[in-house]
Coordinates of C-alpha atoms in Angstrom, one line a residue:
X31 CA -16.5 9.4 16.4
X32 CA -15.7 6.9 19.1
X33 CA -13.5 7.7 22.0
X34 CA -9.8 7.1 21.7
X35 CA -8.7 3.9 23.3
X36 CA -6.6 4.2 26.4
X37 CA -5.3 1.0 27.9
X38 CA -4.9 2.1 31.5
X39 CA -7.0 -0.1 33.8
X40 CA -8.6 -2.1 30.9
X41 CA -8.6 -5.9 31.1
X42 CA -7.8 -6.6 27.4
X43 CA -8.1 -10.3 27.9
X44 CA -12.0 -10.0 28.0
X45 CA -13.7 -10.8 24.7
X46 CA -15.9 -7.7 24.8
X47 CA -12.9 -5.5 25.3
X48 CA -11.0 -7.0 22.3
X49 CA -14.1 -6.4 20.1
X50 CA -14.6 -2.9 21.4
X51 CA -10.9 -2.0 20.9
X52 CA -11.0 -2.9 17.2
X53 CA -14.4 -1.3 16.7
X54 CA -13.1 1.9 18.2
X55 CA -9.8 2.2 16.3
X56 CA -11.7 1.4 13.0
X57 CA -14.3 4.0 13.8
X58 CA -11.6 6.5 14.5
X59 CA -9.7 5.8 11.2
X60 CA -10.4 8.6 8.8
X61 CA -11.0 6.3 5.8
X62 CA -13.5 3.9 7.4
X63 CA -17.1 4.9 7.2
X64 CA -18.9 1.9 8.7
X65 CA -17.8 -0.8 11.2
X66 CA -19.3 -4.2 11.8
X67 CA -18.5 -7.3 13.8
X68 CA -18.9 -11.0 13.1
X69 CA -18.3 -13.5 10.3
X70 CA -17.1 -11.7 7.2
X71 CA -19.5 -13.8 5.1
X72 CA -22.3 -11.7 6.6
X73 CA -20.9 -8.7 4.7
X74 CA -22.5 -10.3 1.7
X75 CA -26.0 -9.7 3.1
X76 CA -25.5 -6.1 4.3
X77 CA -25.6 -2.8 2.5
X78 CA -23.8 -0.1 4.4
X79 CA -24.7 3.6 4.2
X80 CA -21.1 4.5 3.3
X81 CA -17.9 2.7 2.4
X82 CA -15.0 1.9 3.3
X83 CA -16.3 -0.7 5.7
X84 CA -14.3 -2.4 8.5
X85 CA -15.2 -5.7 10.1
X86 CA -13.7 -7.5 13.1
X87 CA -14.2 -11.2 13.8
X88 CA -12.6 -13.3 16.6
X89 CA -12.0 -16.7 15.0
X90 CA -10.8 -18.5 18.1
X91 CA -9.4 -17.9 21.6
X92 CA -6.7 -20.0 23.4
X93 CA -5.4 -19.7 26.9
X94 CA -1.8 -20.0 27.9
X95 CA -0.6 -20.0 31.4
X96 CA -0.6 -16.1 31.7
X97 CA -2.0 -15.0 28.3
X98 CA -5.1 -15.1 26.2
X99 CA -4.4 -15.6 22.5
X100 CA -7.1 -14.4 20.1
X101 CA -7.0 -15.2 16.4
X102 CA -8.3 -12.0 14.8
X103 CA -9.7 -11.5 11.3
X104 CA -9.9 -7.9 10.2
X105 CA -11.7 -7.2 6.9
X106 CA -11.5 -3.9 5.1
X107 CA -13.7 -3.5 2.0
X108 CA -14.9 -0.9 -0.4
X109 CA -17.6 -0.9 -3.1
X110 CA -16.1 -1.5 -6.6
X111 CA -16.9 1.3 -9.1
X112 CA -16.5 1.3 -12.8
X113 CA -14.0 3.9 -14.1
X114 CA -16.4 5.4 -16.7
X115 CA -16.4 8.9 -15.2
X116 CA -18.5 7.8 -12.2
X117 CA -15.7 8.9 -9.8
X118 CA -15.1 12.5 -8.9
X119 CA -11.7 14.2 -8.5
X120 CA -11.4 13.3 -4.8
X121 CA -11.6 9.6 -5.5
X122 CA -9.2 7.3 -7.3
X123 CA -6.8 10.2 -7.8
X124 CA -3.7 8.0 -8.2
X125 CA -2.8 7.3 -11.8
X126 CA -1.9 3.7 -12.4
X127 CA 0.4 2.6 -15.3
X128 CA -2.1 0.2 -16.7
X129 CA -5.7 0.4 -17.8
X130 CA -8.5 -1.3 -15.7
X131 CA -12.2 -1.0 -16.1
X132 CA -12.8 -0.6 -12.4
X133 CA -11.1 0.7 -9.3
X134 CA -10.1 -2.7 -7.7
X135 CA -6.4 -1.9 -7.9
X136 CA -7.1 1.4 -6.1
X137 CA -9.3 -0.4 -3.5
X138 CA -6.6 -3.0 -2.9
X139 CA -3.9 -0.3 -2.4
X140 CA -6.1 1.8 0.0
X141 CA -7.6 -1.1 2.1
X142 CA -4.1 -2.7 2.5
X143 CA -2.8 0.7 3.7
X144 CA -5.7 0.9 6.2
X145 CA -4.9 -2.6 7.6
X146 CA -1.3 -1.5 8.0
X147 CA -2.5 1.5 10.0
X148 CA -4.7 -0.6 12.3
X149 CA -2.2 -3.4 12.9
X150 CA 0.8 -1.0 13.4
X151 CA -1.2 1.1 15.9
X152 CA -2.1 -2.1 17.8
X153 CA 1.5 -3.4 17.8
X154 CA 3.2 -0.1 18.8
X155 CA 0.7 2.0 20.7
X156 CA -1.3 -0.3 23.0
X157 CA 0.6 -1.8 26.0
X158 CA -2.1 -4.5 26.6
X159 CA -1.6 -6.2 23.2
X160 CA 1.1 -7.9 21.3
X161 CA 0.7 -9.4 17.8
X162 CA 2.4 -12.8 17.8
X163 CA 4.0 -13.9 14.5
X164 CA 3.2 -12.6 11.1
X165 CA 0.1 -10.8 9.9
X166 CA -1.2 -12.7 6.9
X167 CA -3.1 -10.4 4.5
X168 CA -5.2 -11.8 1.6
X169 CA -6.9 -9.7 -1.1
X170 CA -10.4 -10.4 -2.4
X171 CA -12.5 -9.0 -5.2
X172 CA -15.1 -11.6 -6.0
X173 CA -15.7 -13.1 -2.6
X174 CA -19.0 -11.3 -2.0
X175 CA -22.1 -10.9 -4.3
X176 CA -22.5 -7.2 -3.4
X177 CA -19.5 -5.8 -5.3
X178 CA -17.0 -5.5 -2.5
X179 CA -13.2 -5.7 -2.8
X180 CA -10.4 -5.3 -0.2
X181 CA -8.2 -7.3 2.1
X182 CA -8.5 -9.7 5.0
X183 CA -5.8 -9.7 7.7
X184 CA -5.5 -12.7 10.1
X185 CA -3.2 -12.6 13.1
X186 CA -2.8 -13.7 16.7
X187 CA -3.4 -11.1 19.3
X188 CA -1.8 -11.8 22.7
X189 CA -3.1 -10.3 25.9
X190 CA -2.0 -10.7 29.5
X191 CA -4.3 -12.9 31.5
X192 CA -3.6 -13.8 35.1
X193 CA -6.0 -16.7 34.9
X194 CA -7.0 -16.7 38.5
X195 CA -7.9 -20.2 39.6
X196 CA -11.5 -19.2 40.2
X197 CA -13.4 -16.2 41.5
X198 CA -16.3 -18.3 42.9
X199 CA -16.6 -21.2 45.4
X200 CA -17.9 -24.0 43.2
X201 CA -18.1 -26.8 45.7

């Protein structure tokens, strides 16, 4: 388990620190078994030792006068399983009111809840961050060829950045 993120003395405007923050909170989430970083399309090529998997990707960075704005993409995915007695009593316990041949509905419910945990914690428990505007969540189930389903959340993460003129003499 990764160390709990404390924000005292951390410069959250640094690219590495933003990535490390999300990797840490995803690693600490009790439902996430594997964490990766980078373009979510790379999830298609990887097989993880255990699922649910969390992925963080920084899509872009913009600088304001005193802030850094990162567009973040969090992907939470699980392996789709057929409901023909392959699941044990600890998985897929919730009974849904309609019949499906796989557990995509359960995966969508669980992975959206995980995204809610991660973004709520970021909004309310970390002084160095603010989420600007809405968090847009999009479900997927046929996006990857390796049988993954889940949700992708995209949002703008705002961090304080003094933007000193320059730390070095360049002339």
